[in-house]
Coordinates of C-alpha atoms in Angstrom, one line a residue:
Chain E
X11 CA 104.8 86.2 45.2
X12 CA 106.8 86.9 42.2
X13 CA 109.6 89.2 43.0
X14 CA 110.9 89.8 39.5
X15 CA 108.9 92.5 37.9
X16 CA 108.3 93.0 34.2
X17 CA 109.3 96.2 32.7
X18 CA 106.6 98.8 33.1
X19 CA 107.6 100.8 30.2
X20 CA 104.3 100.3 28.4
X21 CA 102.3 101.2 31.4
X22 CA 101.3 104.8 31.8
X23 CA 103.7 105.3 34.6
X24 CA 106.6 106.7 32.7
X25 CA 108.8 108.2 35.3
X26 CA 109.7 111.8 34.8
X27 CA 113.4 112.4 34.7
X28 CA 114.4 114.3 37.7
X29 CA 117.5 116.3 38.1
X30 CA 119.6 114.4 40.4
X31 CA 121.4 117.4 41.8
X32 CA 118.5 119.5 42.9
X33 CA 116.3 116.7 44.0
X34 CA 113.2 118.0 42.4
X35 CA 110.1 116.0 43.3
X36 CA 108.7 114.1 40.4
X37 CA 105.7 115.7 38.9
X38 CA 103.9 112.4 38.8
X39 CA 104.9 110.3 41.7
X40 CA 105.9 106.9 40.6
X41 CA 104.1 103.8 41.6
X42 CA 105.8 100.5 42.3
X43 CA 104.3 97.4 40.8
X44 CA 105.1 93.8 41.1
X45 CA 103.8 92.2 38.0
X46 CA 103.9 88.6 36.8
X47 CA 106.8 87.6 34.7
X48 CA 106.7 86.2 31.2
X49 CA 103.5 88.0 30.2
X50 CA 102.7 88.4 26.6
X51 CA 103.4 91.6 24.7
X52 CA 99.7 92.4 24.7
X53 CA 99.5 92.6 28.4
X54 CA 98.2 95.9 29.7
X55 CA 96.6 97.8 32.4
X56 CA 92.8 97.9 32.0
X57 CA 89.9 99.5 33.7
X58 CA 87.3 96.9 34.4
X59 CA 84.2 97.1 36.6
X60 CA 84.9 95.7 40.0
X61 CA 82.8 92.5 40.2
X62 CA 81.6 93.4 43.7
X63 CA 80.9 97.1 43.5
X64 CA 80.7 97.6 39.7
X65 CA 83.0 100.6 39.9
X66 CA 85.8 100.9 37.3
X67 CA 89.0 99.6 38.8
X68 CA 92.4 99.0 37.4
X69 CA 93.3 95.5 36.6
X70 CA 96.3 93.9 34.8
X71 CA 95.2 91.9 31.8
X72 CA 97.4 89.4 29.9
X73 CA 95.7 87.4 27.2
X74 CA 97.9 84.4 28.1
X75 CA 97.8 84.4 31.8
X76 CA 94.5 86.0 32.6
X77 CA 93.4 88.9 34.7
X78 CA 95.2 90.2 37.8
X79 CA 93.9 92.4 40.4
X80 CA 96.1 94.8 42.4
X81 CA 96.6 94.4 46.1
X82 CA 98.2 97.3 47.8
X83 CA 101.0 96.4 50.2
X84 CA 101.7 99.4 52.3
X85 CA 103.0 100.2 55.7
X86 CA 100.5 101.4 58.2
X87 CA 99.7 105.1 58.1
X88 CA 101.5 105.9 61.3
X89 CA 104.7 104.3 60.2
X90 CA 105.9 106.3 57.2
X91 CA 108.3 104.4 55.0
X92 CA 109.9 105.0 51.7
X93 CA 111.8 102.9 49.2
X94 CA 115.2 103.7 47.7
X95 CA 115.7 102.6 44.1
X96 CA 119.3 102.4 43.0
X97 CA 120.8 101.4 39.6
X98 CA 122.4 98.0 39.7
X99 CA 125.5 97.2 37.8
X100 CA 124.4 95.0 35.0
X101 CA 127.0 92.2 35.2
X102 CA 125.6 91.1 38.6
X103 CA 122.2 90.1 37.4
X104 CA 120.4 89.1 40.5
X105 CA 117.1 87.3 40.3
X106 CA 115.9 89.5 43.1
X107 CA 116.4 92.5 40.8
X108 CA 114.9 95.7 42.1
X109 CA 113.3 97.5 39.2
X110 CA 114.9 100.8 38.5
X111 CA 112.4 103.4 37.5
X112 CA 114.6 105.6 35.4
X113 CA 115.3 104.1 32.0
X114 CA 118.7 105.8 31.7
X115 CA 121.3 103.5 33.2
X116 CA 123.6 106.4 34.1
X117 CA 120.9 108.1 36.2
X118 CA 121.0 108.2 39.9
X119 CA 118.7 106.3 42.2
X120 CA 115.4 107.7 43.4
X121 CA 113.3 107.5 46.4
X122 CA 109.5 107.0 46.5
X123 CA 107.6 109.0 48.9
X124 CA 105.4 106.1 50.0
X125 CA 106.6 102.6 50.5
X126 CA 103.7 101.1 48.6
X127 CA 103.7 98.1 46.4
X128 CA 100.9 97.2 44.0
X129 CA 101.1 93.5 43.8
X130 CA 99.3 91.9 40.9
X131 CA 97.5 88.7 42.0
X132 CA 95.5 86.5 39.7
X133 CA 91.7 86.8 39.8
X134 CA 89.4 84.3 38.2
X135 CA 87.8 85.8 35.1
X136 CA 84.5 84.2 36.0
X137 CA 83.9 86.8 38.6
X138 CA 83.7 89.4 35.8
X139 CA 81.3 87.3 33.9
X140 CA 78.9 86.7 36.8
X141 CA 77.4 90.3 36.6
X142 CA 77.1 89.9 32.8
X143 CA 75.5 86.5 32.8
X144 CA 73.4 86.8 35.9
X145 CA 70.9 89.6 35.0
X146 CA 69.3 87.5 32.4
X147 CA 68.6 84.8 34.9
X148 CA 66.5 87.1 37.0
X149 CA 63.4 86.8 34.8
X150 CA 62.8 83.1 35.5
X151 CA 64.6 80.6 33.3
X152 CA 66.5 82.3 30.7
X153 CA 67.3 81.1 27.2
X154 CA 70.5 79.5 26.0
X155 CA 72.5 82.1 24.2
X156 CA 75.7 82.2 22.3
X157 CA 78.4 83.9 24.3
X158 CA 78.8 86.8 21.8
X159 CA 75.1 87.5 22.1
X160 CA 75.3 87.8 25.8
X161 CA 78.1 90.3 25.5
X162 CA 76.4 92.2 22.8
X163 CA 73.2 92.5 24.8
X164 CA 75.2 94.6 27.3
X165 CA 75.0 98.1 25.8
X166 CA 76.7 100.1 28.5
X167 CA 79.6 97.7 28.9
X168 CA 82.9 99.5 29.7
X169 CA 85.2 99.8 26.7
X170 CA 88.1 97.9 28.3
X171 CA 85.9 95.1 29.4
X172 CA 84.6 94.7 25.9
X173 CA 88.2 94.5 24.7
X174 CA 89.1 91.9 27.2
X175 CA 86.0 89.8 26.3
X176 CA 86.7 90.0 22.6
X177 CA 90.3 89.3 22.9
X178 CA 91.0 86.3 20.6
X179 CA 93.8 84.8 22.5
X180 CA 91.9 85.0 25.8
X181 CA 88.7 83.8 24.4
X182 CA 89.3 80.1 25.0
X183 CA 90.1 80.4 28.6
X184 CA 87.3 82.8 29.1
X185 CA 84.8 80.4 27.6
X186 CA 86.2 77.6 29.8
X187 CA 85.5 79.7 32.9
X188 CA 82.1 80.6 31.6
X189 CA 81.3 76.9 31.2
X190 CA 82.1 76.4 34.8
X191 CA 79.1 78.5 35.9
X192 CA 76.7 77.9 33.0
X193 CA 74.8 75.1 31.5
X194 CA 76.1 74.6 28.0
X195 CA 74.5 73.0 24.9
X196 CA 76.1 72.5 21.6
X197 CA 74.2 74.0 18.8
X198 CA 75.9 73.1 15.5
X199 CA 79.4 74.4 15.9
X200 CA 78.4 77.0 18.4
X201 CA 78.1 76.7 22.1
X202 CA 75.1 78.1 23.9
X203 CA 75.3 79.3 27.5
X204 CA 72.8 79.7 30.2
X205 CA 73.7 80.9 33.6
X206 CA 73.2 78.4 36.4
X207 CA 73.3 79.5 40.0
X208 CA 73.9 76.0 41.4
X209 CA 76.9 75.6 39.2
X210 CA 78.2 78.9 40.4
X211 CA 77.7 77.7 44.0
X212 CA 79.4 74.4 43.2
X213 CA 82.3 76.3 41.6
X214 CA 82.7 78.6 44.6
X215 CA 82.6 75.7 47.0
X216 CA 85.3 74.0 45.0
X217 CA 87.4 77.1 45.3
X218 CA 86.6 77.4 49.0
X219 CA 87.6 73.8 49.6
X220 CA 90.8 74.3 47.8
X221 CA 91.4 77.4 49.9
X222 CA 90.6 75.6 53.1
X223 CA 92.8 72.7 52.3
X224 CA 95.7 74.8 51.4
X225 CA 95.2 76.7 54.6
X226 CA 93.6 80.1 55.1
X227 CA 95.7 83.2 55.5
X228 CA 96.8 83.6 59.1
X229 CA 94.7 86.6 59.8
X230 CA 91.5 85.0 58.4
X231 CA 92.3 81.8 60.3
X232 CA 92.8 83.6 63.6
X233 CA 89.9 85.9 63.4
X234 CA 87.1 83.8 61.9
X235 CA 88.1 80.2 62.6
X236 CA 90.1 80.0 65.9
X237 CA 88.2 82.8 67.7
X238 CA 84.9 81.6 66.5
X239 CA 85.5 78.1 67.8
X240 CA 87.1 79.2 71.0
X241 CA 85.0 78.0 73.9
X242 CA 85.0 80.0 77.1
X243 CA 87.9 78.8 79.2
X244 CA 86.2 78.0 82.4
X245 CA 83.7 75.6 80.9
X246 CA 86.0 73.6 78.7
X247 CA 85.7 70.4 80.7
X248 CA 82.0 70.6 81.2
X249 CA 81.4 71.4 77.6
X250 CA 83.0 68.2 76.4
X251 CA 80.5 66.2 78.3
X252 CA 77.7 68.3 77.2
X253 CA 78.5 67.9 73.5
X254 CA 78.6 64.2 73.7
X255 CA 75.3 64.0 75.4
X256 CA 73.2 66.8 74.0
X257 CA 73.0 65.7 70.4
X258 CA 71.7 62.3 71.3
X259 CA 69.1 63.9 73.4
X260 CA 67.9 66.2 70.7
X261 CA 68.3 63.4 68.2
X262 CA 70.0 65.6 65.6
X263 CA 71.2 63.2 63.0
X264 CA 74.0 65.0 61.4
X265 CA 75.2 66.5 64.6
X266 CA 75.3 63.3 66.5
X267 CA 76.9 61.6 63.5
X268 CA 79.7 64.0 63.5
X269 CA 80.0 64.0 67.2
X270 CA 80.2 60.2 67.4
X271 CA 82.9 60.3 64.9
X272 CA 84.7 62.9 66.8
X273 CA 84.6 61.0 70.0
X274 CA 85.9 57.8 68.4
X275 CA 89.7 57.4 68.6
X276 CA 91.7 59.8 66.4
X277 CA 93.0 57.1 64.1
X278 CA 89.6 56.2 63.0
X279 CA 88.8 59.8 62.4
X280 CA 91.8 60.3 60.2
X281 CA 91.1 57.3 58.1
X282 CA 87.5 58.1 57.7
X283 CA 88.2 61.6 56.5
X284 CA 91.8 61.4 55.4
X285 CA 91.8 64.9 54.0
X286 CA 91.1 66.5 57.3
X287 CA 94.1 65.7 59.4
X288 CA 96.8 67.2 57.2
X289 CA 95.3 70.5 56.2
X290 CA 94.5 71.2 59.8
X291 CA 98.1 70.7 60.7
X292 CA 99.4 72.9 57.9
X293 CA 96.9 75.6 58.0
X294 CA 97.2 76.5 61.6
X295 CA 100.3 78.5 62.1
X296 CA 98.5 80.0 65.1
X297 CA 99.6 78.1 68.1
X298 CA 96.8 75.8 69.1
X299 CA 96.6 73.7 72.2
X300 CA 96.9 70.2 71.0
X301 CA 94.0 69.1 73.0
X302 CA 91.6 66.3 72.2
X303 CA 89.0 68.8 71.4
X304 CA 90.9 70.4 68.6
X305 CA 91.4 67.1 66.8
X306 CA 87.9 66.0 67.5
X307 CA 86.3 69.0 65.8
X308 CA 88.4 68.8 62.7
X309 CA 85.4 68.4 60.5
X310 CA 83.7 71.4 62.1
X311 CA 86.9 73.4 61.7
X312 CA 87.1 72.5 58.0
X313 CA 83.5 73.5 57.5
X314 CA 84.1 76.8 59.2
X315 CA 87.1 77.3 57.0
X316 CA 85.1 76.6 53.9
X317 CA 82.3 78.9 55.0
X318 CA 84.9 81.6 55.9
X319 CA 86.4 81.3 52.4
X320 CA 83.0 81.4 50.8
X321 CA 82.1 84.5 52.8
X322 CA 85.3 86.1 51.8
X323 CA 84.6 85.5 48.1
X324 CA 81.1 86.7 48.4
X325 CA 82.2 89.9 50.1
X326 CA 85.1 90.6 47.7
X327 CA 84.0 89.4 44.3
X328 CA 80.3 89.1 44.0
X329 CA 77.6 91.7 43.7
X330 CA 75.4 92.0 46.8
X331 CA 72.3 90.7 45.1
X332 CA 74.2 87.6 43.9
X333 CA 75.7 87.1 47.4
X334 CA 72.3 87.0 49.1
X335 CA 71.0 84.7 46.4
X336 CA 73.9 82.3 47.1
X337 CA 73.1 82.5 50.8
X338 CA 69.6 81.3 50.0
X339 CA 70.9 78.4 48.0
X340 CA 73.3 77.4 50.7
X341 CA 70.5 77.5 53.2
X342 CA 68.2 75.5 51.2
X343 CA 68.0 71.7 51.0
X344 CA 69.6 71.5 47.6
X345 CA 72.8 73.0 48.9
X346 CA 75.8 70.9 47.8
X347 CA 77.5 71.3 51.1
X348 CA 75.9 70.8 54.5
X349 CA 76.8 73.4 57.0
X350 CA 74.4 72.2 59.7
X351 CA 76.9 70.6 62.0
X352 CA 78.9 73.8 61.9
X353 CA 75.8 75.9 62.7
X354 CA 74.9 73.7 65.5
X355 CA 78.3 73.8 66.9
X356 CA 78.5 77.6 66.6
X357 CA 75.1 77.9 68.3
X358 CA 76.4 75.6 71.1
X359 CA 79.4 77.8 71.5
X360 CA 77.3 80.9 71.7
X361 CA 75.1 79.3 74.3
X362 CA 78.2 78.3 76.3
X363 CA 79.5 81.8 76.1
X364 CA 76.2 83.2 77.3
X365 CA 76.2 80.6 80.0
X366 CA 79.7 81.4 81.1
X367 CA 78.9 85.1 81.1
X368 CA 75.7 84.5 83.1
X369 CA 77.4 82.2 85.6
X370 CA 80.2 84.7 86.0
X371 CA 77.7 87.5 86.7
X372 CA 75.8 85.5 89.3
X373 CA 78.7 83.8 91.1
X374 CA 81.1 86.6 91.2
X375 CA 79.9 88.9 93.9
X376 CA 83.2 90.6 94.5
X377 CA 83.0 91.9 91.0
X378 CA 79.6 93.4 91.5
X379 CA 80.8 94.8 94.8
X380 CA 83.7 96.4 93.0
X381 CA 81.4 98.1 90.6
X382 CA 79.3 99.5 93.5
X383 CA 82.5 100.7 95.1
X384 CA 83.4 102.4 92.0
X385 CA 80.1 104.2 91.8
X386 CA 80.5 105.2 95.4
X387 CA 84.0 106.3 94.6
X388 CA 82.7 108.5 91.9
X389 CA 80.1 110.0 94.1
X390 CA 82.7 110.4 96.9
X391 CA 85.0 112.0 94.4
X392 CA 82.3 114.5 93.4
X393 CA 81.8 115.4 97.0
X394 CA 85.4 115.7 97.6
X395 CA 85.9 117.9 94.7
X396 CA 83.1 120.2 95.8
X397 CA 84.6 120.3 99.2
X398 CA 87.9 121.1 97.7
X399 CA 86.5 123.9 95.7
X400 CA 85.0 125.3 98.8
X401 CA 88.2 124.9 100.7
X402 CA 90.1 126.6 98.0
X403 CA 87.9 129.6 98.2
X404 CA 88.4 129.6 101.9
X405 CA 92.1 129.0 101.5
X406 CA 92.3 132.5 100.0
X407 CA 92.2 133.7 103.6
X408 CA 94.8 132.8 106.2
X409 CA 94.3 130.7 109.3
X410 CA 94.3 133.7 111.5
X411 CA 91.6 135.4 109.5
X412 CA 89.5 132.2 109.7
X413 CA 89.9 132.1 113.4
X414 CA 89.0 135.7 113.9
X415 CA 85.8 135.2 111.9
X416 CA 84.6 133.1 114.8
X417 CA 85.3 135.6 117.5
X418 CA 82.4 137.0 119.3
X419 CA 82.5 140.7 118.3
X420 CA 79.3 141.7 120.1
X421 CA 79.6 144.9 121.9
X422 CA 82.5 146.0 119.6
X423 CA 81.9 148.9 117.4
X424 CA 83.0 149.2 113.8
X425 CA 86.2 151.0 113.1
X426 CA 84.3 153.4 110.9
X427 CA 82.4 154.6 114.0
X428 CA 85.7 155.8 115.5
X429 CA 87.6 157.1 112.5
X430 CA 86.3 159.5 110.0
X431 CA 86.2 158.4 106.5
X432 CA 88.8 158.7 103.9
X433 CA 90.7 161.8 103.5
X434 CA 91.8 161.3 99.9
X435 CA 95.4 161.0 101.0
X436 CA 95.7 158.4 103.6
X437 CA 97.3 159.7 106.8
X438 CA 98.9 157.4 109.3
Chain H
X4 CA 90.6 145.9 108.5
X5 CA 89.4 142.5 109.4
X6 CA 86.3 140.9 108.2
X7 CA 84.1 142.2 111.1
X8 CA 85.6 145.7 110.8
X9 CA 86.5 145.8 114.5
X10 CA 90.3 145.8 114.0
X11 CA 92.6 147.7 111.8
X12 CA 96.2 147.4 111.0
X13 CA 98.5 150.1 109.6
X14 CA 102.1 149.8 108.8
X15 CA 104.5 152.6 107.9
X16 CA 107.9 152.2 106.4
X17 CA 109.6 155.6 106.0
X18 CA 111.6 156.5 103.0
X19 CA 114.8 156.6 105.0
X20 CA 114.4 152.9 105.6
X21 CA 114.9 152.2 101.9
X22 CA 118.0 152.7 99.8
X23 CA 117.4 153.8 97.2
X24 CA 113.8 155.1 97.4
X25 CA 112.0 156.8 94.6
X26 CA 108.4 157.7 94.3
X27 CA 107.2 160.2 91.8
X28 CA 103.6 160.4 92.9
X29 CA 101.3 158.7 95.4
X30 CA 99.9 155.4 94.2
X31 CA 98.0 152.8 96.1
X32 CA 98.9 149.2 95.3
X33 CA 96.3 146.7 96.3
X34 CA 98.2 143.5 97.0
X35 CA 96.7 140.2 98.2
X36 CA 98.4 139.5 101.4
X37 CA 98.3 135.8 100.8
X38 CA 100.0 136.2 97.4
X39 CA 102.6 138.5 98.9
X40 CA 103.3 135.9 101.6
X41 CA 103.8 133.3 99.0
X42 CA 106.3 135.4 97.1
X43 CA 108.1 136.5 100.2
X44 CA 108.6 133.0 101.2
X45 CA 110.8 132.6 98.1
X46 CA 113.2 135.2 99.5
X47 CA 116.2 134.2 101.6
X48 CA 117.2 135.8 104.9
X49 CA 120.0 138.1 103.6
X50 CA 118.5 138.9 100.3
X51 CA 118.1 142.5 99.2
X52 CA 114.5 143.1 98.3
X53 CA 113.5 145.7 95.7
X54 CA 109.9 146.7 95.2
X55 CA 108.9 148.2 91.9
X56 CA 105.7 149.4 90.4
X57 CA 105.0 151.3 87.2
X58 CA 103.1 154.5 87.0
X59 CA 99.7 152.9 86.4
X60 CA 100.5 149.5 87.4
X61 CA 98.6 146.3 87.1
X62 CA 101.3 144.3 88.9
X63 CA 104.0 145.0 91.4
X64 CA 107.5 143.6 90.9
X65 CA 109.6 142.1 93.7
X66 CA 113.2 141.4 93.1
X67 CA 115.4 139.4 95.4
X68 CA 119.2 139.8 95.1
X69 CA 121.4 137.5 97.0
X70 CA 124.4 139.5 98.2
X71 CA 126.7 136.5 98.4
X72 CA 125.8 134.6 95.2
X73 CA 124.8 136.4 92.1
X74 CA 121.4 134.9 92.3
X75 CA 118.6 137.2 91.1
X76 CA 115.0 136.3 91.7
X77 CA 112.1 138.3 90.3
X78 CA 108.4 138.0 90.9
X79 CA 105.4 140.0 89.6
X80 CA 102.3 139.9 91.7
X81 CA 99.0 140.9 90.2
X82 CA 97.4 143.8 91.9
X83 CA 93.8 143.9 93.0
X84 CA 91.2 146.6 93.5
X85 CA 90.6 147.1 97.2
X86 CA 87.2 148.4 97.6
X87 CA 87.5 148.9 101.3
X88 CA 87.0 152.4 102.5
X89 CA 90.1 154.2 103.5
X90 CA 89.8 155.5 107.0
X91 CA 91.6 158.5 108.1
X92 CA 93.1 157.9 111.5
X93 CA 93.6 161.0 113.5
X94 CA 96.5 161.4 115.8
X95 CA 94.9 161.1 119.1
X96 CA 96.0 162.0 122.7
X97 CA 95.5 158.9 124.7
X98 CA 94.7 158.8 128.4
X99 CA 97.2 156.1 129.0
X100 CA 100.2 154.7 127.2
X101 CA 102.1 151.7 128.4
X102 CA 105.4 150.7 127.0
X103 CA 106.4 147.1 127.8
X104 CA 108.5 144.3 126.4
X105 CA 106.6 142.8 123.5
X106 CA 107.3 139.3 124.7
X107 CA 105.7 140.1 128.0
X108 CA 102.6 141.4 126.4
X109 CA 102.4 138.3 124.2
X110 CA 102.7 136.1 127.2
X111 CA 99.9 137.9 129.1
X112 CA 97.6 137.7 126.1
X113 CA 98.3 134.0 125.5
X114 CA 97.9 133.1 129.1
X115 CA 94.6 134.9 129.6
X116 CA 93.3 133.7 126.3
X117 CA 93.3 130.2 127.8
X118 CA 90.8 131.4 130.4
X119 CA 88.5 133.8 128.7
X120 CA 87.5 135.5 125.5
X121 CA 88.1 139.0 126.7
X122 CA 90.4 140.9 128.9
X123 CA 89.9 144.0 131.0
X124 CA 92.9 146.3 130.8
X125 CA 92.9 148.8 133.7
X126 CA 95.6 151.4 133.8
X127 CA 95.9 153.2 137.1
X128 CA 98.6 154.8 139.2
X129 CA 99.6 151.4 140.6
X130 CA 100.2 149.9 137.3
X131 CA 98.4 148.1 134.5
X132 CA 96.2 145.2 135.4
X133 CA 95.1 142.7 132.8
X134 CA 92.3 140.7 134.2
X135 CA 89.8 138.2 132.9
X136 CA 86.9 136.1 134.0
X137 CA 86.1 132.7 132.5
X138 CA 84.1 129.6 133.1
X139 CA 86.8 128.0 135.1
X140 CA 87.6 131.0 137.2
X141 CA 89.3 134.3 136.9
X142 CA 92.9 135.5 136.6
X143 CA 94.9 138.7 136.4
X144 CA 98.4 140.0 135.6
X145 CA 99.6 143.3 136.9
X146 CA 102.7 145.0 135.7
X147 CA 104.3 148.0 137.3
X148 CA 106.7 150.6 136.2
X149 CA 110.1 149.0 135.9
X150 CA 113.5 150.3 134.8
X151 CA 116.3 147.9 133.9
X152 CA 119.5 149.8 133.1
X153 CA 121.3 146.8 131.7
X154 CA 118.5 145.8 129.5
X155 CA 116.5 148.8 128.5
X156 CA 114.2 146.6 126.3
X157 CA 112.9 145.2 129.6
X158 CA 111.7 148.6 130.7
X159 CA 108.0 149.2 131.5
X160 CA 107.0 152.8 131.2
X161 CA 103.5 153.9 132.1
X162 CA 102.3 157.4 131.1
X163 CA 98.9 158.2 132.6
X164 CA 96.8 161.3 132.4
X165 CA 93.7 159.6 133.7
X166 CA 92.9 156.1 134.7
X167 CA 91.1 153.9 132.1
X168 CA 89.5 150.5 132.1
X169 CA 88.5 148.9 128.8
X170 CA 87.5 145.4 127.6
X171 CA 89.0 143.8 124.6
X172 CA 88.8 140.6 122.7
X173 CA 91.8 138.4 123.5
X174 CA 91.7 136.5 120.3
X175 CA 92.5 139.7 118.4
X176 CA 95.2 140.7 120.8
X177 CA 96.8 137.3 120.4
X178 CA 96.9 137.9 116.7
X179 CA 98.4 141.3 117.2
X180 CA 101.2 139.7 119.3
X181 CA 102.4 137.9 116.3
X182 CA 104.3 141.0 115.5
X183 CA 106.4 140.6 118.6
X184 CA 109.3 139.4 116.6
X185 CA 109.6 142.7 114.8
X186 CA 110.2 144.7 117.9
X187 CA 111.4 144.0 121.4
X188 CA 109.0 146.5 123.0
X189 CA 105.3 147.4 122.4
X190 CA 103.3 150.5 123.3
X191 CA 99.7 150.2 124.3
X192 CA 97.6 153.4 124.0
X193 CA 94.3 153.5 125.7
X194 CA 91.5 156.0 126.0
X195 CA 87.9 155.5 127.0
X196 CA 85.5 154.8 124.1
X197 CA 88.3 154.8 121.6
X198 CA 90.1 151.9 120.0
X199 CA 93.1 150.5 121.6
X200 CA 96.3 151.2 119.7
X201 CA 99.0 148.6 119.9
X202 CA 102.2 150.0 118.3
X203 CA 105.3 148.1 117.5
X204 CA 108.2 150.3 116.6
X205 CA 110.2 149.4 113.5
X206 CA 113.6 150.9 112.7
X207 CA 112.1 153.5 110.4
X208 CA 108.4 153.3 110.8
X209 CA 105.8 151.5 112.8
X210 CA 103.3 148.8 112.8
X211 CA 100.0 149.8 114.4
X212 CA 97.0 147.7 115.4
X213 CA 93.7 149.2 116.4
X214 CA 91.0 147.3 118.2
X215 CA 87.6 148.4 119.1
X216 CA 86.8 148.0 122.8
X217 CA 83.9 145.9 124.0
X218 CA 81.2 148.3 125.3
X219 CA 78.0 147.5 127.0
X220 CA 77.4 143.8 127.5
X221 CA 80.5 143.0 129.4
X222 CA 80.6 139.4 130.2

C-alpha cells in the first residue's frame, strides 16, 4: 500500500485550527486518508452508488488513475488507539512522511481520537457499469446502443456518477472496461454496446484466476480454502484410498481424471499444469503439512481459490440479482470454468466428516457415558441444593434444640399450664 | 422456652454486674441466639464487652475492647420480633431444695442418660436419690448432706419441708448441665406438680432452668 499520501487540501476535511494551549477538541474530527500519489488535479472525492447495495458511498475518483474505494483500517473496538501527528522539519524529507493535518508549519501536532485509516484501494470501474448496463438485458436480448444513450436512459442517476461517466479524460478507460463486459459493434465512427452476461462471467473469472494465482489474502485462504478442504483427522489414511477408488466406481469422468492426475508422481502433475505448483507455494502462508495429499489436490485447491474469489466479488461488488444470475451461468453447461471436481471433492469431504462424526458417536461409549453422568450430576446437584436449603433452614437452630425436638415429652405439661401469662413487665 | 414448651430458661444479670450500666426505660430486645453466638465467638477471653441499644432499636450493638491491645471490634445484630408469650414466673416456695456441686449433677445426669430417658428424683430425709429404669436394667445415685470445710463448693445442702418424688426427662437435664461451667454449684428446687427449677448462681444474677415434670404415664 502506498504510504505517501497526497495533500488533502482540496478534500472537504479541512482541519479546524485548534488552540494548542487549551487543547480544544476539533469541531469536526479529522479523518486520516491514505490516497494514491501522483493523482491528477481533477481527482476528488465523489459519492457513487455502491455497486452491491446501490447506496451512495464515498469513492475517490481520479480521471487518470480510475476509481478508488475506501477501506477502513481500524483497531478493534475493544482496543482504543489514537494517532499522534507531529510536524516534521522540512529538510529531512522522508518518503514515509506522515501527513500533518494542520497547514501551518508552526502549529503543534495533533492527536486523532480514533486510530482509523481510510485506505484508498483501486476498484474496477466496470462494477459501476454493471447496474447501468444490466437492466436493459432483463427484457430478453437488448439492442446495441451507443454508450451515451445508455447513460442518458438512466434518469435518476446520481449527480456524481454522471460526472464521472462524462469525464472526458476518463472516458477512454471507461469504455475499455465497458467493452470487457459487452458485445461491441462498430457503427460508423461510433461504438455500440450490448451487455453480455457471459462476458461478465469470463471477465470475473479472469479476475478470480489472477487473484488465486497471486495468492488470496491470508484470512480468506485460511477460512474458505484450508478449512473447507481439511479432512477429519482420524480418517486421513482411509480417505486417501477411498478417493482413488470411488471415482472409478462411480465412473465420474472429470473427477477420475483429476484424481488420476493427482495420484501420478508429482513431477508429472507440475509439468501438466505448470501454473499450479508455484502459486500454491506462494499463496499459502498458513503452515500446511507438506503431505502428499496437499500436493495431489492442487487443482482442487486452485478451483476452490477461484470460486472463493468469485464469491467474494459477487458478495462485495455485484447486485444480488446479478450475483444469482451469475451463479446460474456458472452452474449451467456453458460455464467457462468447470467446478465439478471441486464440488465432488467438497461433497466427499462433507461425507467424510459426517462419517467421522457418526463413527465417533457410535464407537465412543465413554463419551456418551460422560454425558449421562453429567445429567445425573445435574440432577444430583439439584437434590443436593434442595437438601442444602432444608439444612440451612434447620441450621437456624442449634444442635441441642434439634436433639430436644426428638425427646419424648408425653406426660409433660406445657409451661403455660404452670405459670400465669404475661404480666406486662417480666418478673424473674 | 423450647419448641415443645416444656422447658424454660431465664437469666438475670443485675445492674451491679455491669460498669457502667444505664437504662432509661425497659425495652425488650429480641435477639436470635444463634446470631448472638456467632458474634460472641468473635470476642476474645479478656475483652471488655459493651452492649448498646437505641431507644427504639432495630439492632443491638456489641463492642469488644481488648484491654491489652487497642483493638476495637463492633458488631450490630439485627433484632427480631419474638412472638412467644411472656410468662410471669412467680416466686414459689419449693418443698425441697438441694444445693450440690454442678459437676456432680452433670455427672449424674450424663450417667443416667445412658440408661434411660427419664430420671426419678426423690428427695427425703436420707438424701436425694436419682434413679432410672431402662431396657438394660436400672440404676440410681444417692447423695447425702455433706460439708467440706476446705472446699465449700463441694458442699451438698438439702433443705426439705416435705419429701417429693418427681420424674423428669434426662435429655433436658443434660442440656441444662451445660451451664455447669458458669458456676461451681447448682441448686435444684422441687415441688410436687410444679416444674423443677435448676438454678446456677452467677456473680450478680442467676441462670434458671425450669422443666415440667412427667406426670401420669411413668415408664
